[in-house]
Coordinates of C-alpha atoms and ligand atoms in Angstrom, one line a residue:
M1 CA -5.2 27.4 5.5
P2 CA -5.6 26.2 9.1
K3 CA -5.0 28.7 11.8
G4 CA -2.2 26.9 13.4
I5 CA -0.4 23.6 13.9
R6 CA 0.9 21.5 16.8
I7 CA 4.2 19.7 16.2
G8 CA 4.6 16.7 18.5
L9 CA 8.2 16.3 19.5
I10 CA 8.4 12.7 20.7
L11 CA 10.6 12.0 23.7
P12 CA 13.3 14.7 23.3
D13 CA 14.5 13.6 26.8
V14 CA 15.6 10.2 25.6
L15 CA 15.7 10.7 21.8
G16 CA 17.6 14.1 21.7
T17 CA 21.2 13.1 21.5
Y18 CA 21.8 13.8 17.8
G19 CA 20.4 17.3 17.5
D20 CA 17.2 15.9 15.7
D21 CA 15.0 18.1 17.9
G22 CA 16.1 20.7 15.2
N23 CA 13.6 19.0 12.9
A24 CA 10.7 20.3 15.0
L25 CA 12.3 23.7 15.0
V26 CA 12.5 23.8 11.2
L27 CA 8.9 22.7 10.9
R28 CA 7.8 25.5 13.3
Q29 CA 9.9 28.2 11.6
R30 CA 8.9 27.3 8.1
A31 CA 5.3 27.4 9.1
R32 CA 5.7 30.7 10.9
M33 CA 7.5 32.3 8.0
R34 CA 4.3 31.6 5.9
G35 CA 2.1 33.2 8.5
V36 CA 0.9 29.9 9.9
A37 CA 1.0 29.8 13.8
A38 CA 2.9 26.8 15.0
E39 CA 3.9 25.4 18.5
I40 CA 6.1 22.4 19.5
E41 CA 4.6 20.2 22.0
R42 CA 7.5 18.4 23.9
I43 CA 6.2 14.9 24.8
T44 CA 8.5 13.6 27.4
L45 CA 8.6 10.2 29.3
N46 CA 6.2 11.7 31.9
D47 CA 3.6 12.7 29.3
D48 CA 0.9 10.5 27.7
V49 CA 1.5 10.7 23.8
P50 CA -1.3 12.8 22.3
A51 CA -3.0 11.4 19.2
D52 CA -4.0 14.7 17.8
C53 CA -0.8 16.7 16.9
D54 CA -0.6 17.7 13.2
V55 CA 2.8 16.3 12.7
Y56 CA 5.3 14.3 14.9
T57 CA 9.1 14.0 14.9
L58 CA 11.3 11.5 16.6
G59 CA 15.1 11.7 16.8
G60 CA 18.1 9.5 17.2
G61 CA 19.6 8.1 20.4
E62 CA 21.8 5.5 22.1
D63 CA 20.7 1.9 22.2
S64 CA 19.7 2.1 25.9
A65 CA 17.7 5.3 25.2
Q66 CA 15.8 3.6 22.4
V67 CA 14.8 0.7 24.5
I68 CA 13.1 3.1 27.0
A69 CA 11.5 5.0 24.0
A70 CA 10.0 1.8 22.6
A71 CA 8.6 0.7 25.9
R72 CA 7.1 4.2 26.5
L73 CA 5.5 4.4 23.0
A74 CA 4.0 0.9 23.5
A75 CA 2.6 1.8 26.9
S76 CA 1.1 5.2 25.6
P77 CA -0.1 4.4 22.1
G78 CA -1.0 8.0 20.8
L79 CA 1.5 7.8 18.0
Q80 CA -0.1 4.5 16.8
A81 CA -3.5 6.2 16.7
A82 CA -2.1 9.2 15.0
V83 CA -0.6 7.1 12.2
A84 CA -3.9 5.0 11.9
D85 CA -5.5 8.5 11.3
G86 CA -3.0 9.4 8.6
R87 CA -1.0 12.1 10.6
P88 CA 2.5 12.7 9.3
V89 CA 5.4 11.3 11.3
F90 CA 9.1 11.9 10.7
A91 CA 11.5 9.6 12.4
V92 CA 15.3 9.6 12.4
C93 CA 17.7 6.8 13.1
A94 CA 16.9 5.2 16.6
G95 CA 13.3 6.8 16.1
M96 CA 13.0 4.9 12.9
Q97 CA 14.4 1.7 14.4
V98 CA 11.8 2.0 17.3
L99 CA 9.0 2.3 14.8
G100 CA 9.9 -1.1 13.3
H101 CA 9.0 -4.6 14.4
T102 CA 12.4 -5.3 16.2
F103 CA 15.8 -3.9 16.8
T104 CA 18.9 -5.2 18.7
A105 CA 20.2 -3.4 21.9
H106 CA 23.0 -4.8 24.0
G107 CA 22.8 -8.1 22.1
E108 CA 19.1 -8.6 22.8
T109 CA 16.2 -8.4 20.4
V110 CA 13.8 -5.6 21.5
E111 CA 10.2 -5.1 20.2
G112 CA 9.5 -1.9 18.3
I113 CA 6.0 -0.6 18.0
G114 CA 5.4 -2.1 14.5
L115 CA 4.3 1.1 12.6
I116 CA 6.7 0.2 9.7
D117 CA 7.6 -3.1 8.2
A118 CA 11.3 -2.9 9.1
T119 CA 13.8 -4.9 11.3
T120 CA 17.2 -3.8 12.6
T121 CA 20.1 -5.9 13.5
P122 CA 23.7 -4.9 14.0
M123 CA 26.0 -4.5 10.9
S124 CA 29.6 -5.6 11.1
A125 CA 30.9 -2.0 11.1
R126 CA 29.4 1.3 12.1
A127 CA 28.2 3.5 9.2
I128 CA 29.4 7.2 9.9
G129 CA 29.7 10.0 7.5
E130 CA 27.9 12.0 4.9
V131 CA 25.0 10.4 3.1
A132 CA 23.3 11.5 -0.1
S133 CA 20.5 10.1 -2.0
T134 CA 17.8 10.5 -4.7
P135 CA 14.2 10.3 -3.7
S136 CA 12.4 7.1 -4.6
H137 CA 9.0 9.0 -4.9
A138 CA 7.2 6.2 -3.0
G139 CA 3.9 6.8 -1.5
V140 CA 3.5 10.3 0.4
T141 CA 7.0 11.3 -1.0
A142 CA 5.9 11.3 -4.6
E143 CA 6.3 15.2 -4.9
L144 CA 10.0 15.2 -3.8
T145 CA 12.4 16.1 -6.6
E146 CA 15.5 17.4 -4.8
P147 CA 18.5 15.2 -3.7
L148 CA 18.6 14.4 0.0
T149 CA 21.6 15.1 2.1
G150 CA 22.4 14.2 5.8
F151 CA 24.9 12.6 8.2
E152 CA 24.6 9.0 9.2
N153 CA 25.9 7.5 12.4
H154 CA 24.5 4.0 13.1
M155 CA 25.4 0.5 14.0
G156 CA 22.0 -1.0 13.3
G157 CA 21.2 -2.0 9.7
T158 CA 17.6 -2.0 8.7
L159 CA 15.8 -4.4 6.4
L160 CA 12.6 -3.4 4.9
G161 CA 9.6 -5.9 4.4
P162 CA 7.1 -5.6 1.5
D163 CA 4.8 -3.1 3.2
A164 CA 7.6 -0.6 3.5
S165 CA 9.3 1.4 0.7
P166 CA 12.7 3.1 0.7
L167 CA 12.6 6.9 0.9
A168 CA 15.6 7.2 -1.5
K169 CA 18.4 5.5 -3.5
I170 CA 21.9 6.0 -2.0
T171 CA 24.4 8.0 -4.1
R172 CA 26.8 8.4 -1.2
G173 CA 27.2 6.7 2.1
V174 CA 25.7 3.4 3.5
G175 CA 22.0 4.1 4.1
N176 CA 19.7 1.6 5.7
V177 CA 22.1 -1.4 5.7
A178 CA 25.5 -2.1 4.0
G179 CA 24.9 -3.4 0.6
S180 CA 21.2 -2.3 0.3
A181 CA 22.0 1.0 -1.6
V182 CA 18.7 2.5 -0.3
E183 CA 18.0 4.9 2.5
G184 CA 15.0 5.5 4.8
V185 CA 11.5 4.3 4.8
V186 CA 8.0 5.5 3.6
Q187 CA 5.0 3.7 4.8
G188 CA 1.5 5.2 5.0
S189 CA 2.0 8.6 6.7
V190 CA 5.5 7.7 8.1
V191 CA 8.7 9.0 6.6
A192 CA 11.8 7.7 8.4
T193 CA 15.5 8.1 7.6
Y194 CA 19.1 7.6 9.1
M195 CA 19.8 11.3 8.1
H196 CA 20.9 13.6 11.0
G197 CA 21.8 17.1 10.2
P198 CA 19.1 17.9 11.3
A199 CA 17.6 16.4 8.2
L200 CA 15.0 19.0 7.8
A201 CA 17.4 21.9 8.0
R202 CA 19.4 20.3 5.2
N203 CA 16.4 19.2 3.1
P204 CA 13.9 21.9 3.0
Q205 CA 11.7 20.3 0.4
L206 CA 11.3 17.4 2.7
A207 CA 10.4 19.7 5.6
D208 CA 7.8 21.4 3.4
L209 CA 6.3 18.2 2.3
L210 CA 5.7 17.3 6.0
L211 CA 4.5 20.8 6.7
A212 CA 2.1 20.6 3.7
R213 CA 0.7 17.3 5.0
A214 CA 0.4 18.8 8.6
L215 CA -1.7 21.5 6.8
G216 CA -3.8 19.0 4.7
M217 CA -2.2 20.4 1.5
R218 CA 0.0 19.2 -1.3
L219 CA 3.6 20.4 -1.4
S220 CA 2.9 22.2 -4.6
E221 CA 0.3 24.2 -2.9
L222 CA 2.7 25.6 -0.3
E223 CA 4.1 29.1 -1.1
P224 CA 7.8 28.7 -1.7
L225 CA 10.4 30.3 0.7
E226 CA 13.5 32.0 -0.7
L227 CA 16.4 31.2 1.8
P228 CA 19.7 31.7 0.0
V229 CA 21.7 30.5 3.0
I230 CA 20.0 27.1 2.8
D231 CA 20.8 26.8 -0.8
R232 CA 24.4 27.5 0.0
L233 CA 24.5 24.9 2.6
R234 CA 22.9 22.4 0.2
M235 CA 25.4 23.2 -2.5
E236 CA 28.3 22.8 -0.1
R237 CA 27.0 19.4 1.3
L238 CA 26.0 18.0 -2.1
A239 CA 29.3 18.9 -3.7
G240 CA 31.0 16.8 -1.0
Ligands
LIG1 N1 21.7 3.3 18.5 C1 21.3 3.1 17.1 C2 22.4 2.6 16.2 O1 23.6 2.7 16.5 C3 20.9 4.5 16.6 C4 21.9 5.5 16.5 C5 21.3 6.9 16.1 O2 20.2 7.2 16.5 N2 22.2 7.6 15.6 O3 22.0 1.9 15.3

């Protein structure tokens, strides 16, 4: 097993509104609990985006924040290089929209960085509430077996093109866009979702999948962690 991993937390100063920084904390903690050294590298607006972190996370944010994030990621294309190199990326809500081709902010169409085949336009009503889904097993998520749970809060509705696959089938809530019945995106080494929570606190198997990939392993090769408190949280949320 590698000696340690670097977790790149992308633009927490602009994409930090919804508590999704917690995803990086969960990855760090689950690594450390297995005896793997792990550090979070906060990559703010003033920093160049490094291409050599072992895993990256991006969180949600307001429309104006994500316009700034998209411009910064285009200007300092370390994330694009990391994805070209197959490094795992986990993006939530605004973070997911920014990775697509375009999204809408303040009535204007804004360019994303095109790492996923997805476009986002406003829905007629905001989707707010608990969301639950069943993994699709697409691409790098083939090993997921546990239902996914989170909290969605978005106006943007995301349509996927042929190069992107959904992360999951909706059993509760709206997901990518009203009527689609799917949630999230899997494309290459990118996994994206509308789930806040933070999502990796509520979905330990998904956290371990990203961790395994950061370590160059399969999910099944990671030693399991027994955390009854997380099991109770999941039972409560999935019972809804
Ligand atoms: N501003 C975006 C939307 O409303 C993303 C919101 C979020 O990140 N929760 O669709």
